[in-house]
Amino acid sequence: MDTNRAYGVAPFRIALLHGGPGAAGEMRPVAEFLSKNPNVPGVLECLQTSKTIAGQLEELHAQLVADASPPVTLVGFSWGAWLGCLFASRYPDLVRKLVLVSAGAFLKQYNRDLMPLRMQRLSIPQRNEAGALIAELEGSKMDDAMLKRFGELMAIADSFEYDPRGGGTTCPNMDIYRSIWPEAVRLRDSGELLERVKSIQCAVVAMHGDHDSHPMRGVEEPLARTLANFRMIRLEKCGHTPWFEKYAGARFYEALIEELRHDR
């Protein structure tokens, strides 16, 4: 399977990394929008298929060597932000800049209120449905369709004002999620994720919504302490997925294009 989708024309100096893990294709609306801007170089949407973090890092390396013009700017969304950090740590010569969109907290202690906050933002029927799906997620019965529904409920909780014109949806891969996510949690909880971040040499810019259930402090504070070249862009009236936000979508794209336009 071809795991690179190309938008615009060469040189391809921007690579988008989706979240999930296992939500390949969710950044298509962002890739399409960027490809229409004359100030932005060619964009690759890199789809990850490996079921280990090491495998996804090697897969991304092969994708960029094959089709990109390194060094590239990696734009990682949610889980993809962590993957981008791990990649920049391992392959510094291939990465010019990191843009982290709605990253998860880099240390466990910042996430104490994540799920309670999400549940509080749902209606009672939605809360009951989400609770039942969490029980399945912690077991072994959840399939792709159930994971998609859980993601839809969390999107409601994570959004400030959802705008369906932001783009389409994707069907996540439960096998990839079930394999990758526990490994990622172990990296974070052990402190190894932040330890690897210390070796990043390029500039790092984080973009985060002020209504995102994933705490902004969990990104800004650890990275500001760890990285010499770090900036945070705060997006007001914005949840976890900026391009789906009614009030913040335009501001998100404006800020992202400003970070990318110098790559041409």
PDB file of C-alpha atoms in Angstrom:
ATOM      1  CA  MET A   1       0.000   0.000   0.000  1.00  0.00           C
ATOM      2  CA  ASP A   2       1.233   3.487  -0.849  1.00  0.00           C
ATOM      3  CA  THR A   3       1.471   5.214   2.530  1.00  0.00           C
ATOM      4  CA  ASN A   4       2.324   8.677   1.223  1.00  0.00           C
ATOM      5  CA  ARG A   5      -0.315  10.998  -0.188  1.00  0.00           C
ATOM      6  CA  ALA A   6       1.147  13.965  -2.044  1.00  0.00           C
ATOM      7  CA  TYR A   7      -0.548  17.369  -2.291  1.00  0.00           C
ATOM      8  CA  GLY A   8       0.693  20.261  -4.369  1.00  0.00           C
ATOM      9  CA  VAL A   9       3.943  20.069  -6.310  1.00  0.00           C
ATOM     10  CA  ALA A  10       7.522  19.185  -5.456  1.00  0.00           C
ATOM     11  CA  PRO A  11       9.622  19.888  -3.536  1.00  0.00           C
ATOM     12  CA  PHE A  12       7.764  18.200  -0.685  1.00  0.00           C
ATOM     13  CA  ARG A  13       9.131  19.856   2.436  1.00  0.00           C
ATOM     14  CA  ILE A  14       6.157  19.445   4.761  1.00  0.00           C
ATOM     15  CA  ALA A  15       4.960  16.136   6.219  1.00  0.00           C
ATOM     16  CA  LEU A  16       1.723  15.706   8.179  1.00  0.00           C
ATOM     17  CA  LEU A  17       1.490  13.051  10.897  1.00  0.00           C
ATOM     18  CA  HIS A  18      -1.980  11.893  11.934  1.00  0.00           C
ATOM     19  CA  GLY A  19      -3.140  11.004  15.412  1.00  0.00           C
ATOM     20  CA  GLY A  20      -4.882   7.999  16.858  1.00  0.00           C
ATOM     21  CA  PRO A  21      -2.710   5.983  16.864  1.00  0.00           C
ATOM     22  CA  GLY A  22      -4.280   4.354  13.843  1.00  0.00           C
ATOM     23  CA  ALA A  23      -6.303   7.318  12.516  1.00  0.00           C
ATOM     24  CA  ALA A  24      -4.677   7.404   9.072  1.00  0.00           C
ATOM     25  CA  GLY A  25      -6.240   9.978   6.764  1.00  0.00           C
ATOM     26  CA  GLU A  26      -7.611  12.347   9.376  1.00  0.00           C
ATOM     27  CA  MET A  27      -5.295  15.166   8.261  1.00  0.00           C
ATOM     28  CA  ARG A  28      -6.477  15.099   4.666  1.00  0.00           C
ATOM     29  CA  PRO A  29      -8.485  18.355   5.102  1.00  0.00           C
ATOM     30  CA  VAL A  30      -5.349  20.101   6.369  1.00  0.00           C
ATOM     31  CA  ALA A  31      -3.231  18.773   3.499  1.00  0.00           C
ATOM     32  CA  GLU A  32      -5.815  19.881   0.932  1.00  0.00           C
ATOM     33  CA  PHE A  33      -6.083  23.360   2.438  1.00  0.00           C
ATOM     34  CA  LEU A  34      -2.327  23.861   2.572  1.00  0.00           C
ATOM     35  CA  SER A  35      -1.840  22.648  -0.991  1.00  0.00           C
ATOM     36  CA  LYS A  36      -3.998  25.533  -2.262  1.00  0.00           C
ATOM     37  CA  ASN A  37      -1.771  28.191  -0.722  1.00  0.00           C
ATOM     38  CA  PRO A  38       0.965  29.451  -3.072  1.00  0.00           C
ATOM     39  CA  ASN A  39       3.254  30.298  -0.156  1.00  0.00           C
ATOM     40  CA  VAL A  40       3.400  26.696   1.085  1.00  0.00           C
ATOM     41  CA  PRO A  41       5.594  24.014  -0.532  1.00  0.00           C
ATOM     42  CA  GLY A  42       4.420  20.520  -1.412  1.00  0.00           C
ATOM     43  CA  VAL A  43       2.813  18.502   1.381  1.00  0.00           C
ATOM     44  CA  LEU A  44       3.014  14.801   2.194  1.00  0.00           C
ATOM     45  CA  GLU A  45       0.336  13.136   4.300  1.00  0.00           C
ATOM     46  CA  CYS A  46       2.205  10.206   5.827  1.00  0.00           C
ATOM     47  CA  LEU A  47      -0.001   7.252   6.772  1.00  0.00           C
ATOM     48  CA  GLN A  48       1.394   5.003   9.488  1.00  0.00           C
ATOM     49  CA  THR A  49       0.666   1.273   9.319  1.00  0.00           C
ATOM     50  CA  SER A  50       3.200  -0.314  11.685  1.00  0.00           C
ATOM     51  CA  LYS A  51       2.019  -1.720  15.022  1.00  0.00           C
ATOM     52  CA  THR A  52       5.086  -0.663  17.021  1.00  0.00           C
ATOM     53  CA  ILE A  53       6.561   2.764  17.703  1.00  0.00           C
ATOM     54  CA  ALA A  54       9.950   1.661  16.382  1.00  0.00           C
ATOM     55  CA  GLY A  55       8.223   0.386  13.268  1.00  0.00           C
ATOM     56  CA  GLN A  56       6.381   3.673  12.743  1.00  0.00           C
ATOM     57  CA  LEU A  57       9.638   5.610  13.097  1.00  0.00           C
ATOM     58  CA  GLU A  58      11.314   3.435  10.466  1.00  0.00           C
ATOM     59  CA  GLU A  59       8.231   3.688   8.251  1.00  0.00           C
ATOM     60  CA  LEU A  60       8.285   7.491   8.475  1.00  0.00           C
ATOM     61  CA  HIS A  61      12.005   7.506   7.709  1.00  0.00           C
ATOM     62  CA  ALA A  62      11.380   5.473   4.549  1.00  0.00           C
ATOM     63  CA  GLN A  63       8.479   7.730   3.548  1.00  0.00           C
ATOM     64  CA  LEU A  64      10.512  10.904   3.828  1.00  0.00           C
ATOM     65  CA  VAL A  65      13.609   9.503   2.131  1.00  0.00           C
ATOM     66  CA  ALA A  66      11.502   8.217  -0.749  1.00  0.00           C
ATOM     67  CA  ASP A  67       9.295  11.220  -1.483  1.00  0.00           C
ATOM     68  CA  ALA A  68      10.300  14.305   0.504  1.00  0.00           C
ATOM     69  CA  SER A  69      13.092  16.847   0.161  1.00  0.00           C
ATOM     70  CA  PRO A  70      14.615  16.861   3.649  1.00  0.00           C
ATOM     71  CA  PRO A  71      15.061  18.532   5.976  1.00  0.00           C
ATOM     72  CA  VAL A  72      11.289  18.813   6.356  1.00  0.00           C
ATOM     73  CA  THR A  73       8.854  20.470   8.702  1.00  0.00           C
ATOM     74  CA  LEU A  74       6.880  17.804  10.540  1.00  0.00           C
ATOM     75  CA  VAL A  75       3.356  18.784  11.543  1.00  0.00           C
ATOM     76  CA  GLY A  76       2.158  16.217  14.048  1.00  0.00           C
ATOM     77  CA  PHE A  77      -1.404  16.105  15.372  1.00  0.00           C
ATOM     78  CA  SER A  78      -2.241  14.568  18.770  1.00  0.00           C
ATOM     79  CA  TRP A  79      -0.399  11.200  18.858  1.00  0.00           C
ATOM     80  CA  GLY A  80       1.421  12.370  15.710  1.00  0.00           C
ATOM     81  CA  ALA A  81       2.975  15.185  17.764  1.00  0.00           C
ATOM     82  CA  TRP A  82       4.655  12.627  20.018  1.00  0.00           C
ATOM     83  CA  LEU A  83       5.712  10.589  16.987  1.00  0.00           C
ATOM     84  CA  GLY A  84       7.209  13.726  15.438  1.00  0.00           C
ATOM     85  CA  CYS A  85       9.207  14.394  18.601  1.00  0.00           C
ATOM     86  CA  LEU A  86      10.530  10.835  18.700  1.00  0.00           C
ATOM     87  CA  PHE A  87      11.460  11.044  15.013  1.00  0.00           C
ATOM     88  CA  ALA A  88      13.246  14.400  15.329  1.00  0.00           C
ATOM     89  CA  SER A  89      15.176  12.995  18.269  1.00  0.00           C
ATOM     90  CA  ARG A  90      16.319   9.963  16.267  1.00  0.00           C
ATOM     91  CA  TYR A  91      16.849  11.623  12.852  1.00  0.00           C
ATOM     92  CA  PRO A  92      17.812  15.272  13.510  1.00  0.00           C
ATOM     93  CA  ASP A  93      19.264  15.779  10.023  1.00  0.00           C
ATOM     94  CA  LEU A  94      15.875  15.082   8.417  1.00  0.00           C
ATOM     95  CA  VAL A  95      13.824  17.600  10.419  1.00  0.00           C
ATOM     96  CA  ARG A  96      14.003  21.374  10.025  1.00  0.00           C
ATOM     97  CA  LYS A  97      11.126  22.240  12.376  1.00  0.00           C
ATOM     98  CA  LEU A  98       8.457  20.541  14.462  1.00  0.00           C
ATOM     99  CA  VAL A  99       4.899  21.860  14.678  1.00  0.00           C
ATOM    100  CA  LEU A 100       2.938  20.073  17.393  1.00  0.00           C
ATOM    101  CA  VAL A 101      -0.831  20.439  17.047  1.00  0.00           C
ATOM    102  CA  SER A 102      -2.906  19.484  20.098  1.00  0.00           C
ATOM    103  CA  ALA A 103      -0.226  17.262  21.579  1.00  0.00           C
ATOM    104  CA  GLY A 104      -0.988  15.100  24.569  1.00  0.00           C
ATOM    105  CA  ALA A 105       0.612  15.987  27.892  1.00  0.00           C
ATOM    106  CA  PHE A 106       4.270  14.954  28.067  1.00  0.00           C
ATOM    107  CA  LEU A 107       4.039  13.924  31.730  1.00  0.00           C
ATOM    108  CA  LYS A 108       1.410  11.740  33.381  1.00  0.00           C
ATOM    109  CA  GLN A 109       0.530  14.094  36.232  1.00  0.00           C
ATOM    110  CA  TYR A 110      -1.021  16.657  33.894  1.00  0.00           C
ATOM    111  CA  ASN A 111      -3.672  14.158  32.751  1.00  0.00           C
ATOM    112  CA  ARG A 112      -5.422  13.549  36.087  1.00  0.00           C
ATOM    113  CA  ASP A 113      -8.533  15.489  35.034  1.00  0.00           C
ATOM    114  CA  LEU A 114      -8.612  14.516  31.345  1.00  0.00           C
ATOM    115  CA  MET A 115     -11.345  11.881  31.345  1.00  0.00           C
ATOM    116  CA  PRO A 116     -13.458  13.438  34.142  1.00  0.00           C
ATOM    117  CA  LEU A 117     -13.479  16.715  32.196  1.00  0.00           C
ATOM    118  CA  ARG A 118     -14.489  14.928  29.007  1.00  0.00           C
ATOM    119  CA  MET A 119     -17.337  13.109  30.754  1.00  0.00           C
ATOM    120  CA  GLN A 120     -18.535  16.325  32.359  1.00  0.00           C
ATOM    121  CA  ARG A 121     -18.890  17.934  28.926  1.00  0.00           C
ATOM    122  CA  LEU A 122     -21.097  15.135  27.555  1.00  0.00           C
ATOM    123  CA  SER A 123     -24.845  14.742  27.958  1.00  0.00           C
ATOM    124  CA  ILE A 124     -26.007  11.968  30.276  1.00  0.00           C
ATOM    125  CA  PRO A 125     -26.840   9.565  27.390  1.00  0.00           C
ATOM    126  CA  GLN A 126     -23.496  10.313  25.742  1.00  0.00           C
ATOM    127  CA  ARG A 127     -21.741   9.809  29.081  1.00  0.00           C
ATOM    128  CA  ASN A 128     -23.383   6.429  29.541  1.00  0.00           C
ATOM    129  CA  GLU A 129     -22.447   5.369  26.022  1.00  0.00           C
ATOM    130  CA  ALA A 130     -18.860   6.536  26.466  1.00  0.00           C
ATOM    131  CA  GLY A 131     -18.586   4.655  29.752  1.00  0.00           C
ATOM    132  CA  ALA A 132     -19.745   1.445  28.104  1.00  0.00           C
ATOM    133  CA  LEU A 133     -17.237   1.912  25.277  1.00  0.00           C
ATOM    134  CA  ILE A 134     -14.407   2.571  27.749  1.00  0.00           C
ATOM    135  CA  ALA A 135     -15.183  -0.766  29.367  1.00  0.00           C
ATOM    136  CA  GLU A 136     -14.901  -2.431  25.959  1.00  0.00           C
ATOM    137  CA  LEU A 137     -11.706  -0.519  25.187  1.00  0.00           C
ATOM    138  CA  GLU A 138     -10.111  -1.806  28.354  1.00  0.00           C
ATOM    139  CA  GLY A 139     -11.111  -5.349  27.382  1.00  0.00           C
ATOM    140  CA  SER A 140     -10.625  -6.985  24.027  1.00  0.00           C
ATOM    141  CA  LYS A 141     -14.010  -6.685  22.304  1.00  0.00           C
ATOM    142  CA  MET A 142     -13.757  -3.224  20.758  1.00  0.00           C
ATOM    143  CA  ASP A 143     -13.572  -3.180  16.955  1.00  0.00           C
ATOM    144  CA  ASP A 144     -12.898  -0.408  14.432  1.00  0.00           C
ATOM    145  CA  ALA A 145     -16.529   0.779  14.371  1.00  0.00           C
ATOM    146  CA  MET A 146     -16.710   0.988  18.162  1.00  0.00           C
ATOM    147  CA  LEU A 147     -13.407   2.856  18.313  1.00  0.00           C
ATOM    148  CA  LYS A 148     -14.733   5.295  15.720  1.00  0.00           C
ATOM    149  CA  ARG A 149     -17.861   5.929  17.797  1.00  0.00           C
ATOM    150  CA  PHE A 150     -15.760   6.457  20.920  1.00  0.00           C
ATOM    151  CA  GLY A 151     -13.666   8.956  18.961  1.00  0.00           C
ATOM    152  CA  GLU A 152     -16.825  10.776  17.865  1.00  0.00           C
ATOM    153  CA  LEU A 153     -17.970  11.117  21.475  1.00  0.00           C
ATOM    154  CA  MET A 154     -14.561  12.347  22.583  1.00  0.00           C
ATOM    155  CA  ALA A 155     -14.580  14.847  19.704  1.00  0.00           C
ATOM    156  CA  ILE A 156     -17.807  16.299  21.125  1.00  0.00           C
ATOM    157  CA  ALA A 157     -16.178  16.583  24.547  1.00  0.00           C
ATOM    158  CA  ASP A 158     -12.953  18.007  23.130  1.00  0.00           C
ATOM    159  CA  SER A 159     -14.531  20.630  20.831  1.00  0.00           C
ATOM    160  CA  PHE A 160     -15.487  24.224  21.568  1.00  0.00           C
ATOM    161  CA  GLU A 161     -17.818  24.656  18.582  1.00  0.00           C
ATOM    162  CA  TYR A 162     -17.681  21.808  16.067  1.00  0.00           C
ATOM    163  CA  ASP A 163     -17.913  22.847  12.407  1.00  0.00           C
ATOM    164  CA  PRO A 164     -18.493  19.888  10.020  1.00  0.00           C
ATOM    165  CA  ARG A 165     -17.201  21.979   7.123  1.00  0.00           C
ATOM    166  CA  GLY A 166     -13.711  21.368   8.508  1.00  0.00           C
ATOM    167  CA  GLY A 167     -13.477  18.139   6.514  1.00  0.00           C
ATOM    168  CA  GLY A 168     -14.379  14.475   6.471  1.00  0.00           C
ATOM    169  CA  THR A 169     -13.879  11.744   9.022  1.00  0.00           C
ATOM    170  CA  THR A 170     -11.786   8.607   9.032  1.00  0.00           C
ATOM    171  CA  CYS A 171     -12.249   5.099  10.375  1.00  0.00           C
ATOM    172  CA  PRO A 172      -9.504   4.288  12.891  1.00  0.00           C
ATOM    173  CA  ASN A 173      -7.623   0.992  12.981  1.00  0.00           C
ATOM    174  CA  MET A 174      -8.204  -0.759  16.303  1.00  0.00           C
ATOM    175  CA  ASP A 175      -5.294  -3.184  15.868  1.00  0.00           C
ATOM    176  CA  ILE A 176      -2.817  -0.319  15.481  1.00  0.00           C
ATOM    177  CA  TYR A 177      -4.354   1.602  18.374  1.00  0.00           C
ATOM    178  CA  ARG A 178      -4.356  -1.410  20.698  1.00  0.00           C
ATOM    179  CA  SER A 179      -0.698  -2.130  19.917  1.00  0.00           C
ATOM    180  CA  ILE A 180       0.778   1.396  19.842  1.00  0.00           C
ATOM    181  CA  TRP A 181      -1.081   3.289  22.570  1.00  0.00           C
ATOM    182  CA  PRO A 182      -0.013   1.182  25.592  1.00  0.00           C
ATOM    183  CA  GLU A 183       3.592   1.473  24.389  1.00  0.00           C
ATOM    184  CA  ALA A 184       3.221   5.241  24.080  1.00  0.00           C
ATOM    185  CA  VAL A 185       1.729   5.511  27.574  1.00  0.00           C
ATOM    186  CA  ARG A 186       4.666   3.571  29.004  1.00  0.00           C
ATOM    187  CA  LEU A 187       7.085   5.981  27.314  1.00  0.00           C
ATOM    188  CA  ARG A 188       5.278   8.969  28.828  1.00  0.00           C
ATOM    189  CA  ASP A 189       4.742   7.519  32.299  1.00  0.00           C
ATOM    190  CA  SER A 190       8.353   6.371  32.636  1.00  0.00           C
ATOM    191  CA  GLY A 191       9.679   9.801  31.639  1.00  0.00           C
ATOM    192  CA  GLU A 192      11.413   8.371  28.573  1.00  0.00           C
ATOM    193  CA  LEU A 193       9.277  10.429  26.167  1.00  0.00           C
ATOM    194  CA  LEU A 194      10.448  13.705  27.692  1.00  0.00           C
ATOM    195  CA  GLU A 195      13.986  12.347  27.982  1.00  0.00           C
ATOM    196  CA  ARG A 196      14.073  11.783  24.215  1.00  0.00           C
ATOM    197  CA  VAL A 197      12.688  15.270  23.636  1.00  0.00           C
ATOM    198  CA  LYS A 198      15.840  16.679  25.250  1.00  0.00           C
ATOM    199  CA  SER A 199      17.918  15.686  22.212  1.00  0.00           C
ATOM    200  CA  ILE A 200      15.736  17.543  19.678  1.00  0.00           C
ATOM    201  CA  GLN A 201      17.865  20.123  17.879  1.00  0.00           C
ATOM    202  CA  CYS A 202      15.334  21.914  15.667  1.00  0.00           C
ATOM    203  CA  ALA A 203      12.819  24.634  16.511  1.00  0.00           C
ATOM    204  CA  VAL A 204       9.597  23.357  18.086  1.00  0.00           C
ATOM    205  CA  VAL A 205       6.273  25.207  17.891  1.00  0.00           C
ATOM    206  CA  ALA A 206       3.189  23.934  19.711  1.00  0.00           C
ATOM    207  CA  MET A 207      -0.339  24.984  18.761  1.00  0.00           C
ATOM    208  CA  HIS A 208      -3.022  24.248  21.332  1.00  0.00           C
ATOM    209  CA  GLY A 209      -6.661  25.144  21.860  1.00  0.00           C
ATOM    210  CA  ASP A 210      -7.693  26.745  25.141  1.00  0.00           C
ATOM    211  CA  HIS A 211     -10.743  24.426  25.280  1.00  0.00           C
ATOM    212  CA  ASP A 212      -8.845  21.226  24.524  1.00  0.00           C
ATOM    213  CA  SER A 213      -9.436  18.567  27.181  1.00  0.00           C
ATOM    214  CA  HIS A 214      -5.766  17.674  26.780  1.00  0.00           C
ATOM    215  CA  PRO A 215      -4.165  20.256  29.083  1.00  0.00           C
ATOM    216  CA  MET A 216      -2.089  22.951  27.436  1.00  0.00           C
ATOM    217  CA  ARG A 217       0.075  23.159  30.555  1.00  0.00           C
ATOM    218  CA  GLY A 218       1.042  19.518  30.023  1.00  0.00           C
ATOM    219  CA  VAL A 219       2.687  20.531  26.754  1.00  0.00           C
ATOM    220  CA  GLU A 220       3.925  24.054  27.420  1.00  0.00           C
ATOM    221  CA  GLU A 221       5.527  23.609  30.835  1.00  0.00           C
ATOM    222  CA  PRO A 222       7.569  20.432  30.175  1.00  0.00           C
ATOM    223  CA  LEU A 223       8.730  21.574  26.730  1.00  0.00           C
ATOM    224  CA  ALA A 224       9.592  25.103  27.844  1.00  0.00           C
ATOM    225  CA  ARG A 225      11.784  23.611  30.578  1.00  0.00           C
ATOM    226  CA  THR A 226      13.368  21.081  28.226  1.00  0.00           C
ATOM    227  CA  LEU A 227      13.899  22.837  24.887  1.00  0.00           C
ATOM    228  CA  ALA A 228      15.955  25.941  24.142  1.00  0.00           C
ATOM    229  CA  ASN A 229      13.969  26.802  20.999  1.00  0.00           C
ATOM    230  CA  PHE A 230      10.291  26.391  21.867  1.00  0.00           C
ATOM    231  CA  ARG A 231       7.192  28.531  21.323  1.00  0.00           C
ATOM    232  CA  MET A 232       3.538  28.019  22.223  1.00  0.00           C
ATOM    233  CA  ILE A 233       0.687  29.383  20.101  1.00  0.00           C
ATOM    234  CA  ARG A 234      -2.569  29.549  22.061  1.00  0.00           C
ATOM    235  CA  LEU A 235      -5.741  29.185  20.003  1.00  0.00           C
ATOM    236  CA  GLU A 236      -8.778  30.778  21.632  1.00  0.00           C
ATOM    237  CA  LYS A 237     -12.250  29.202  21.470  1.00  0.00           C
ATOM    238  CA  CYS A 238     -10.598  26.063  20.165  1.00  0.00           C
ATOM    239  CA  GLY A 239     -10.745  22.400  21.100  1.00  0.00           C
ATOM    240  CA  HIS A 240      -8.613  19.404  20.170  1.00  0.00           C
ATOM    241  CA  THR A 241      -9.064  19.435  16.374  1.00  0.00           C
ATOM    242  CA  PRO A 242      -8.600  23.054  15.233  1.00  0.00           C
ATOM    243  CA  TRP A 243      -9.677  22.593  11.621  1.00  0.00           C
ATOM    244  CA  PHE A 244     -13.119  21.449  12.801  1.00  0.00           C
ATOM    245  CA  GLU A 245     -13.625  24.525  14.984  1.00  0.00           C
ATOM    246  CA  LYS A 246     -16.123  27.216  13.940  1.00  0.00           C
ATOM    247  CA  TYR A 247     -14.356  30.127  15.594  1.00  0.00           C
ATOM    248  CA  ALA A 248     -10.738  28.993  15.578  1.00  0.00           C
ATOM    249  CA  GLY A 249     -10.367  27.217  12.228  1.00  0.00           C
ATOM    250  CA  ALA A 250      -9.322  30.295  10.248  1.00  0.00           C
ATOM    251  CA  ARG A 251      -6.885  31.411  12.950  1.00  0.00           C
ATOM    252  CA  PHE A 252      -5.371  27.926  13.083  1.00  0.00           C
ATOM    253  CA  TYR A 253      -4.705  27.867   9.344  1.00  0.00           C
ATOM    254  CA  GLU A 254      -3.355  31.428   9.419  1.00  0.00           C
ATOM    255  CA  ALA A 255      -0.871  30.535  12.153  1.00  0.00           C
ATOM    256  CA  LEU A 256       0.089  27.238  10.524  1.00  0.00           C
ATOM    257  CA  ILE A 257       0.737  28.837   7.131  1.00  0.00           C
ATOM    258  CA  GLU A 258       2.887  31.478   8.808  1.00  0.00           C
ATOM    259  CA  GLU A 259       5.040  28.667  10.272  1.00  0.00           C
ATOM    260  CA  LEU A 260       5.291  26.861   6.925  1.00  0.00           C
ATOM    261  CA  ARG A 261       5.593  29.528   4.271  1.00  0.00           C
ATOM    262  CA  HIS A 262       9.318  30.038   4.829  1.00  0.00           C
ATOM    263  CA  ASP A 263       9.945  26.405   3.853  1.00  0.00           C
ATOM    264  CA  ARG A 264       9.424  27.069   0.141  1.00  0.00           C
TER     265      ARG A 264
END
